[in-house]
Amino acid sequence: MTSTALLHLRDLTVSIRTSGGATPVVRGISLDLFAGRTLAIVGESGSGKTMTAMSILGLGPPGTPLIVGGEARFDGYDLLAMPEREMRALRGRRIGAVFQDPAGSMNPLMPVGEQIREAARAAGAERAVASAKVVALLDEVGLAQVPEIAGRYPHELSGGQQQRCMIALALAGDPDLLVADEPTTALDSDVADQIIALLADLRARRGMALLFISHDLAVVSRLAQDIVVMRDGQVVEFGSTGQILQNPQQDYTKALIACTPGTGGPPRARLMTLDMIRSGTVPGPRRPTTPGDTVVSVRDLMVKYPGRGLLRLGHLALQGVSLELRAGSSLGLVGASGSGKSTLGRALVGLVAAQSGEIHINGLELAASGRRTASDRRNMQYVFQDASGALNPRRTIGQSLLEPQRIHGLPVGALEPMLAEVGLPADIARRFPAELSGGQLQRVTIARALALEPDCLICDEITSALDVSSQAQVLNVLSDLQERRNLAILFISHDRALVEHFCDRVLVMKGGHLAEEGTVMDTINASPKSAKVHETV
Amino acid sequence: MSLTLAPFAALRRNRIPPLTAVGVAIVVLLIGVALLGPLLTPHDPYQFSIRMDESPSADHWLGTDDQGHDVLSRLIAGTRLSLMFGAGAALIALGIGAALSLVALSFGRIAETGVFSFFDLIRALPGILFALAFVAAFEPGATSVMLALGVSFSPMFAMITRATWRQQMARPYVAAAQVLGASRIRVTVVHVLPNIIGALVTQFAIILPRCIVLESVMSFLGLGVSPETPTWGRMIANATQNTEAAPHAVLAPILALSVATFGMALVGDAMRRGFDPDRRRIAV
Amino acid sequence: MNDRLVQTLVPIGADIFRSLMIAAGIIVFSFFLIRMIPGDIVDVMGIEGTLTYGQQDAMRESLGLDVGWWQQFTAWLGMVAGGDFGASLRYGTPILDLLRVAMAPTLILGASALAIGLTLGIGLPVLACVFQKPLFVGLVQFITLWSIVVPTFSIGILSVIVFAVWLGWIPAIGNIMVPAIILGMDTAGTLAKMLHEDMVDTERAAFVRTARAKGLSRWRIVLRHILPNALTVVVALFGILLAGALTGAITMEVVFGLPGLGTLTLQAIQGRDYPVVQAVVIWLGLTVVIANLISDLVQRALDPRIGR
């Protein structure tokens, strides 16, 4: 059986050589991928899944010496013993690769058609054939209708179009194996769906094998026949997709499935975590909340960004938005990137000036221009997407947590209860942001936002940079706090499953307008057509 | 991205490169000599003597120049003078560049455009040409040389101030502080200024050796301090008239100048890399 | 399409406008710099005792110094606009002729320094990037360190002592090869330092990984993907590099006794021949402004992301 596998790994180990020895990142991986099949490697950041793929391709990070051990064979070739020159011949022609960040993965100074043509030429296509091949490839990935697509530069394309170009580029050598490393992570969910469908279609049509690497079980389950679950550089569990999803054997796999919103069966009040699975706790079912009084009401909010430079027209980011936030209830705001959902959040706290419209908080009107008195600010707080950026790296966690009280001249309270409320140990106060994980940092910023005891919290994509397990912890903490403090929360996200888990009502934003309003079930499940924001050319 | 390199960067950070250590040692030595100057000189640096153009001996370690001055004593006295002129010029540049640009940045767009047009204008004139023209317009001498060098290097401080300001203002933690209700002054003092000060100190370390060299060049061209004052540049200028008879009198100040700039440049470069690797684009 | 043309042309127009403003600033500056001198040129000559009072008055009249400063300024501006910088007070010849003679050595020195600088400054980092061998990386580090720590001024004087006085290999006056190499090394170091750091950064970019995944050769990855992206930053600094080379050339001319613009300027300052100083300031200043403008425009052409 092993001889027929296209990709065959046995006890693959990868270590990074450092001045003090070697740090293992992959500790013995074995797997077989057969021609024409799709295998997914699933794991959180630091699990070694990307390193596994990159060491197969011989594409380790530059300047970082890798020590690779064990066995890795592709179609019988010993990948680990191959000189770089032969590996180069394999890459592009036999093994193609697609990466996470499509914008950064293409040369910004070269038209995309030229980059695809270069890939075709490198794979051995004649000069005359290569140009025709570019047209055929762009057609194959569904970009034929875009005018002058081959002559465009990467920055002139949308994220979905960029990723389609990357796929065309990876296919230029007609590879037998396509390695896709988190190809949809940086994309909006609707666009990600289209890319997944495209990959499934291409794999079937070309009969190639697909090695799909992702942190997202929900995405993987739609594409892969087999799944390898990785953690800390080791395989936790291996099996067919059905087996892994329906009947996981390991606690970690169970937690990974349960803490991913939208995959864990009936809606629950909290997301499952590994600790819960180990201790056998199961959160209670989700109960409908009864919304309290209106805390924030917004009427006809308009925001226009000024154009840059001479003769540049402004861009209308919000075109008359109205909404209400109620105490103890969460309002979800979904939409593609550029739809204006973050602008709305920023306009509410005055980070962006609104041209017209009204914002009331607890019945009092706030200036739409963004000018706020210190007391205006206390009632409405904001949690940023990038937690590490939102904390000054030169100040300790304790200093950052006490800043709100210092600003408002309030008596400085104790740090322990603030940290305990978000489930963090007290000794974190003395540390600096660089020493904490993303999930811990986001819980710190939540604690800081709550230091002023606001009535309303705006959460802007607060978990999009986190692993699913950290995401579950952050959201559970937020749910606890909402119940305890009767908070009104505006939850901005591009992830529909997440919004479905967390929110009571949801608004869909599209081109600066609120497209739809309703309960979560109505909006997301009953009318998928209008909720889907199709990519426009 | 599951491929993080942060831990490896942290490992590298704790190593002090040997060249940087050499630089630090040179700078410490220079400051020591400058501070203790008069205590170290074996002879009076201003004392003429009939023992002219003597080669190095036990009495005169570095020999004497064409007027019989003890070269070593003049070199030691010159250390303090050259460092003072260089530091004075760099401080003037720091003062003009940082103060003007900070004021302009806090007053908004129009002030910013105006002030930075002024800096653009100075930047368009090659440094030494500006200094030459400036000194020509006023009287040659220590003060006008320092002023001229100060003005011509001021854009370097203004550019770095503006770049750091903009970079910091765009940071999410500045927005976070604004949402928490922090005033403009608090945001500037707590979050922005510490970074600007770090950048300015680094820039000062880079500019200082250039000021010392340019002061020497100006003296060499006959537009610096008065001929009797033994800055290194003056010593070079005087002794080049007489290279064949007393080459040691030229070599000594040139080597001193080279070693000093070598050490200071190493320290400045290490600071630049340590402080913020991205900022090199403005620090040129 | 028309819209795109406007979007391309407007920023270029803004660049040109900004350069014109700076050029105007330099011209005004050079006029008032000379006006700041206490007393006028004739006073200075009078104190030196070379002119009688009658001659002084006559000279003021002939130089147009007997009218108000605004009239002097407009009259002078008219001359400069017509390309006439007036006559040298010292030699009595038109300044333009002096400039023309002095420009040749400076241009040869500056151009050969830039040529050496660009060849080494781009070539060494490219070799270091392609081969990643200690030899080439070491060469880049050496030339970088050289330019940071060795001022062209002191190495220039040392070279004169060693090569001209002691060894007698070159004439003490008029040698152009040694100063060109010294200046070229300096430019090369500044350039190599930035380019090498940028290339090392660019090496980590995701699109370089894509290029490797395509199976491209190392040369192609470096020349087509890494170098162009690293160069966009360096091109922006071309004006500063040129200014640095000119500054260095002025000093080198004096050290090596070359009859170029630097020597001319120095003699003019020492001889209080202010119109010549003025002309040199304007001429060199405008050269730098034009170099900056060209580097801005080239950067726009290289990088499609700018100004869109």
Short mmCIF file of C-alpha atoms in Angstrom, two decimals, chain C residues 6-268:
data_model
loop_
_atom_site.label_atom_id
_atom_site.label_comp_id
_atom_site.label_asym_id
_atom_site.label_seq_id
_atom_site.Cartn_x
_atom_site.Cartn_y
_atom_site.Cartn_z
CA VAL C 6 -5.92 61.71 -14.79
CA GLN C 7 -5.03 59.61 -11.77
CA THR C 8 -1.58 59.02 -13.22
CA LEU C 9 -0.91 62.58 -14.36
CA VAL C 10 -2.16 64.51 -11.33
CA PRO C 11 0.44 63.15 -8.87
CA ILE C 12 3.19 63.68 -11.46
CA GLY C 13 2.04 67.28 -11.82
CA ALA C 14 2.10 67.64 -8.04
CA ASP C 15 5.69 66.30 -7.95
CA ILE C 16 6.80 68.77 -10.62
CA PHE C 17 5.04 71.63 -8.86
CA ARG C 18 6.73 70.78 -5.57
CA SER C 19 10.14 70.65 -7.27
CA LEU C 20 9.52 74.05 -8.89
CA MET C 21 8.63 75.53 -5.52
CA ILE C 22 11.84 74.18 -3.97
CA ALA C 23 13.85 75.46 -6.95
CA ALA C 24 12.31 78.90 -6.47
CA GLY C 25 13.12 78.67 -2.77
CA ILE C 26 16.77 77.94 -3.53
CA ILE C 27 17.04 80.93 -5.87
CA VAL C 28 15.45 83.31 -3.35
CA PHE C 29 17.57 81.82 -0.55
CA SER C 30 20.81 82.30 -2.46
CA PHE C 31 19.99 85.94 -3.09
CA PHE C 32 19.14 86.78 0.51
CA LEU C 33 22.03 84.76 1.89
CA ILE C 34 24.38 87.20 0.20
CA ARG C 35 22.24 90.15 1.30
CA MET C 36 22.80 89.06 4.90
CA ILE C 37 26.46 90.04 4.70
CA PRO C 38 27.00 93.16 6.77
CA GLY C 39 27.74 95.92 4.31
CA ASP C 40 27.90 95.23 0.60
CA ILE C 41 30.60 93.86 -1.61
CA VAL C 42 31.94 97.30 -2.39
CA ASP C 43 32.33 98.08 1.32
CA VAL C 44 34.34 94.93 1.72
CA MET C 45 36.61 95.89 -1.15
CA GLY C 46 36.81 99.41 0.20
CA ILE C 47 38.00 98.18 3.59
CA GLU C 48 40.63 96.16 1.84
CA GLY C 49 41.80 99.48 0.49
CA THR C 50 41.78 98.66 -3.19
CA LEU C 51 39.20 101.27 -4.18
CA THR C 52 38.82 105.02 -3.68
CA TYR C 53 35.42 106.43 -2.58
CA GLY C 54 34.80 107.64 -6.10
CA GLN C 55 35.57 104.23 -7.51
CA GLN C 56 33.31 102.68 -4.88
CA ASP C 57 30.34 104.84 -5.92
CA ALA C 58 30.98 104.11 -9.55
CA MET C 59 31.18 100.43 -8.82
CA ARG C 60 27.90 100.52 -6.83
CA GLU C 61 26.23 102.16 -9.75
CA SER C 62 27.62 99.69 -12.26
CA LEU C 63 26.59 96.76 -10.07
CA GLY C 64 23.12 98.21 -9.51
CA LEU C 65 23.67 98.35 -5.76
CA ASP C 66 22.51 101.97 -5.41
CA VAL C 67 18.82 101.07 -5.65
CA GLY C 68 16.48 99.39 -3.09
CA TRP C 69 16.83 95.66 -2.36
CA TRP C 70 13.53 94.83 -4.04
CA GLN C 71 14.67 96.40 -7.30
CA GLN C 72 18.01 94.65 -6.97
CA PHE C 73 16.19 91.38 -6.40
CA THR C 74 13.91 91.71 -9.41
CA ALA C 75 16.75 92.85 -11.63
CA TRP C 76 18.89 89.92 -10.47
CA LEU C 77 15.96 87.52 -10.88
CA GLY C 78 15.54 88.69 -14.44
CA MET C 79 19.19 87.99 -15.14
CA VAL C 80 19.13 84.55 -13.55
CA ALA C 81 15.96 83.63 -15.42
CA GLY C 82 17.82 84.43 -18.61
CA GLY C 83 20.66 82.13 -17.57
CA ASP C 84 22.99 85.02 -16.76
CA PHE C 85 24.63 84.90 -13.36
CA GLY C 86 26.58 88.11 -13.90
CA ALA C 87 30.35 88.54 -13.85
CA SER C 88 32.91 87.41 -11.34
CA LEU C 89 34.10 90.29 -9.16
CA ARG C 90 37.54 88.79 -9.02
CA TYR C 91 38.19 87.77 -12.60
CA GLY C 92 35.70 90.03 -14.34
CA THR C 93 34.72 87.18 -16.63
CA PRO C 94 31.10 85.97 -16.97
CA ILE C 95 30.34 83.45 -14.20
CA LEU C 96 28.77 81.08 -16.70
CA ASP C 97 32.17 80.73 -18.40
CA LEU C 98 33.84 80.03 -15.06
CA LEU C 99 31.21 77.43 -14.25
CA ARG C 100 31.60 75.79 -17.62
CA VAL C 101 35.34 75.36 -17.12
CA ALA C 102 35.06 74.22 -13.50
CA MET C 103 32.20 71.85 -14.19
CA ALA C 104 34.22 69.39 -16.26
CA PRO C 105 36.46 67.95 -13.48
CA THR C 106 33.52 67.90 -11.04
CA LEU C 107 31.30 66.11 -13.53
CA ILE C 108 34.00 63.57 -14.38
CA LEU C 109 34.72 62.99 -10.68
CA GLY C 110 31.02 62.81 -9.72
CA ALA C 111 30.06 60.60 -12.65
CA SER C 112 32.90 58.13 -12.17
CA ALA C 113 32.18 58.03 -8.43
CA LEU C 114 28.50 57.33 -9.12
CA ALA C 115 29.41 54.70 -11.70
CA ILE C 116 31.70 52.90 -9.25
CA GLY C 117 29.13 53.36 -6.51
CA LEU C 118 26.21 51.98 -8.52
CA THR C 119 28.21 49.03 -9.86
CA LEU C 120 29.53 47.93 -6.48
CA GLY C 121 26.50 49.10 -4.51
CA ILE C 122 24.04 47.08 -6.57
CA GLY C 123 26.35 44.31 -7.75
CA LEU C 124 27.66 43.18 -4.36
CA PRO C 125 24.24 42.87 -2.63
CA VAL C 126 22.91 41.00 -5.68
CA LEU C 127 25.82 38.55 -5.58
CA ALA C 128 25.39 38.17 -1.82
CA CYS C 129 21.69 37.47 -2.34
CA VAL C 130 22.15 34.97 -5.16
CA PHE C 131 24.99 32.96 -3.69
CA GLN C 132 24.48 33.57 0.02
CA LYS C 133 28.13 32.70 0.57
CA PRO C 134 30.19 34.19 3.42
CA LEU C 135 32.55 35.75 0.85
CA PHE C 136 29.93 37.98 -0.77
CA VAL C 137 28.05 38.75 2.43
CA GLY C 138 31.40 39.65 3.96
CA LEU C 139 32.21 41.98 1.05
CA VAL C 140 28.86 43.74 1.49
CA GLN C 141 29.48 44.09 5.20
CA PHE C 142 32.98 45.38 4.59
CA ILE C 143 31.97 48.06 2.11
CA THR C 144 29.02 49.03 4.31
CA LEU C 145 31.19 49.37 7.37
CA TRP C 146 33.78 51.22 5.32
CA SER C 147 31.29 53.88 4.26
CA ILE C 148 29.89 54.27 7.76
CA VAL C 149 33.16 54.61 9.60
CA VAL C 150 35.72 56.03 7.14
CA PRO C 151 35.04 59.64 6.19
CA THR C 152 36.07 60.36 2.59
CA PHE C 153 37.84 63.43 3.88
CA SER C 154 40.36 61.67 6.11
CA ILE C 155 40.96 58.78 3.73
CA GLY C 156 41.51 61.33 0.98
CA ILE C 157 44.23 63.11 2.89
CA LEU C 158 45.78 59.79 3.92
CA SER C 159 45.87 58.73 0.27
CA VAL C 160 47.62 61.92 -0.73
CA ILE C 161 50.25 61.37 1.95
CA VAL C 162 50.76 57.71 1.18
CA PHE C 163 50.42 57.55 -2.61
CA ALA C 164 51.64 61.01 -3.60
CA VAL C 165 54.12 62.06 -0.92
CA TRP C 166 55.60 58.76 0.27
CA LEU C 167 55.25 56.39 -2.65
CA GLY C 168 55.07 58.96 -5.42
CA TRP C 169 52.68 56.80 -7.39
CA ILE C 170 50.31 59.62 -8.21
CA PRO C 171 50.85 63.35 -8.65
CA ALA C 172 50.00 65.37 -5.55
CA ILE C 173 47.82 67.64 -7.66
CA GLY C 174 45.32 66.74 -10.33
CA ASN C 175 44.82 62.99 -9.88
CA ILE C 176 41.21 62.03 -10.49
CA MET C 177 41.28 58.23 -10.21
CA VAL C 178 41.99 57.96 -6.48
CA PRO C 179 39.31 60.47 -5.37
CA ALA C 180 36.81 58.80 -7.72
CA ILE C 181 37.51 55.42 -6.12
CA ILE C 182 37.24 56.90 -2.62
CA LEU C 183 33.94 58.62 -3.38
CA GLY C 184 32.69 55.57 -5.27
CA MET C 185 33.43 53.30 -2.30
CA ASP C 186 31.51 55.68 -0.06
CA THR C 187 28.47 55.78 -2.36
CA ALA C 188 28.66 52.04 -2.86
CA GLY C 189 28.65 51.44 0.87
CA THR C 190 25.63 53.64 1.51
CA LEU C 191 23.77 51.98 -1.35
CA ALA C 192 24.86 48.43 -0.52
CA LYS C 193 23.83 48.84 3.08
CA MET C 194 20.25 49.85 2.21
CA LEU C 195 19.90 47.45 -0.67
CA HIS C 196 21.27 44.49 1.27
CA GLU C 197 18.95 45.09 4.22
CA ASP C 198 16.00 45.54 1.87
CA MET C 199 16.85 42.40 -0.07
CA VAL C 200 17.13 40.37 3.12
CA ASP C 201 13.71 41.71 4.14
CA THR C 202 12.21 41.07 0.72
CA GLU C 203 13.60 37.54 0.80
CA ARG C 204 11.09 36.78 3.55
CA ALA C 205 8.13 38.14 1.56
CA ALA C 206 5.41 35.69 0.65
CA PHE C 207 5.78 36.35 -3.08
CA VAL C 208 9.38 35.16 -2.96
CA ARG C 209 8.12 31.89 -1.53
CA THR C 210 5.70 31.76 -4.47
CA ALA C 211 8.60 32.31 -6.85
CA ARG C 212 10.47 29.45 -5.21
CA ALA C 213 7.37 27.26 -5.38
CA LYS C 214 7.24 27.91 -9.14
CA GLY C 215 10.63 26.24 -9.44
CA LEU C 216 12.44 29.35 -10.72
CA SER C 217 16.23 29.53 -10.74
CA ARG C 218 17.95 31.50 -8.00
CA TRP C 219 19.18 34.15 -10.46
CA ARG C 220 15.67 34.67 -11.78
CA ILE C 221 14.17 34.89 -8.29
CA VAL C 222 16.71 37.53 -7.32
CA LEU C 223 16.70 39.60 -10.51
CA ARG C 224 12.97 39.47 -11.29
CA HIS C 225 11.38 39.35 -7.85
CA ILE C 226 13.68 40.39 -5.01
CA LEU C 227 15.79 43.13 -6.64
CA PRO C 228 12.97 45.19 -8.24
CA ASN C 229 11.04 45.28 -4.98
CA ALA C 230 14.10 46.22 -2.97
CA LEU C 231 15.13 48.83 -5.57
CA THR C 232 11.94 50.88 -5.28
CA VAL C 233 13.12 52.06 -1.88
CA VAL C 234 16.65 52.76 -3.08
CA VAL C 235 15.48 54.73 -6.11
CA ALA C 236 13.72 57.11 -3.74
CA LEU C 237 17.11 57.93 -2.25
CA PHE C 238 18.92 58.59 -5.51
CA GLY C 239 18.72 62.35 -4.99
CA ILE C 240 20.29 62.04 -1.57
CA LEU C 241 23.03 59.80 -2.96
CA LEU C 242 23.80 62.35 -5.65
CA ALA C 243 23.87 65.16 -3.11
CA GLY C 244 26.26 63.07 -1.05
CA ALA C 245 28.53 62.46 -4.06
CA LEU C 246 28.57 66.19 -4.88
CA THR C 247 29.33 67.13 -1.28
CA GLY C 248 32.14 64.61 -1.30
CA ALA C 249 33.39 65.88 -4.65
CA ILE C 250 33.76 69.41 -3.30
CA THR C 251 36.03 68.21 -0.51
CA MET C 252 37.93 65.77 -2.71
CA GLU C 253 38.70 68.47 -5.27
CA VAL C 254 40.36 70.60 -2.63
CA VAL C 255 42.26 67.65 -1.14
CA PHE C 256 43.49 66.41 -4.52
CA GLY C 257 43.94 69.86 -6.06
CA LEU C 258 41.42 69.47 -8.87
CA PRO C 259 40.23 72.70 -10.54
CA GLY C 260 36.51 71.90 -10.20
CA LEU C 261 33.42 73.52 -8.74
CA GLY C 262 34.56 72.85 -5.17
CA THR C 263 37.87 74.61 -5.66
CA LEU C 264 36.11 77.44 -7.49
CA THR C 265 33.64 77.85 -4.63
CA LEU C 266 36.33 77.81 -2.00
CA GLN C 267 38.41 80.41 -3.85
CA ALA C 268 35.29 82.51 -4.36
#
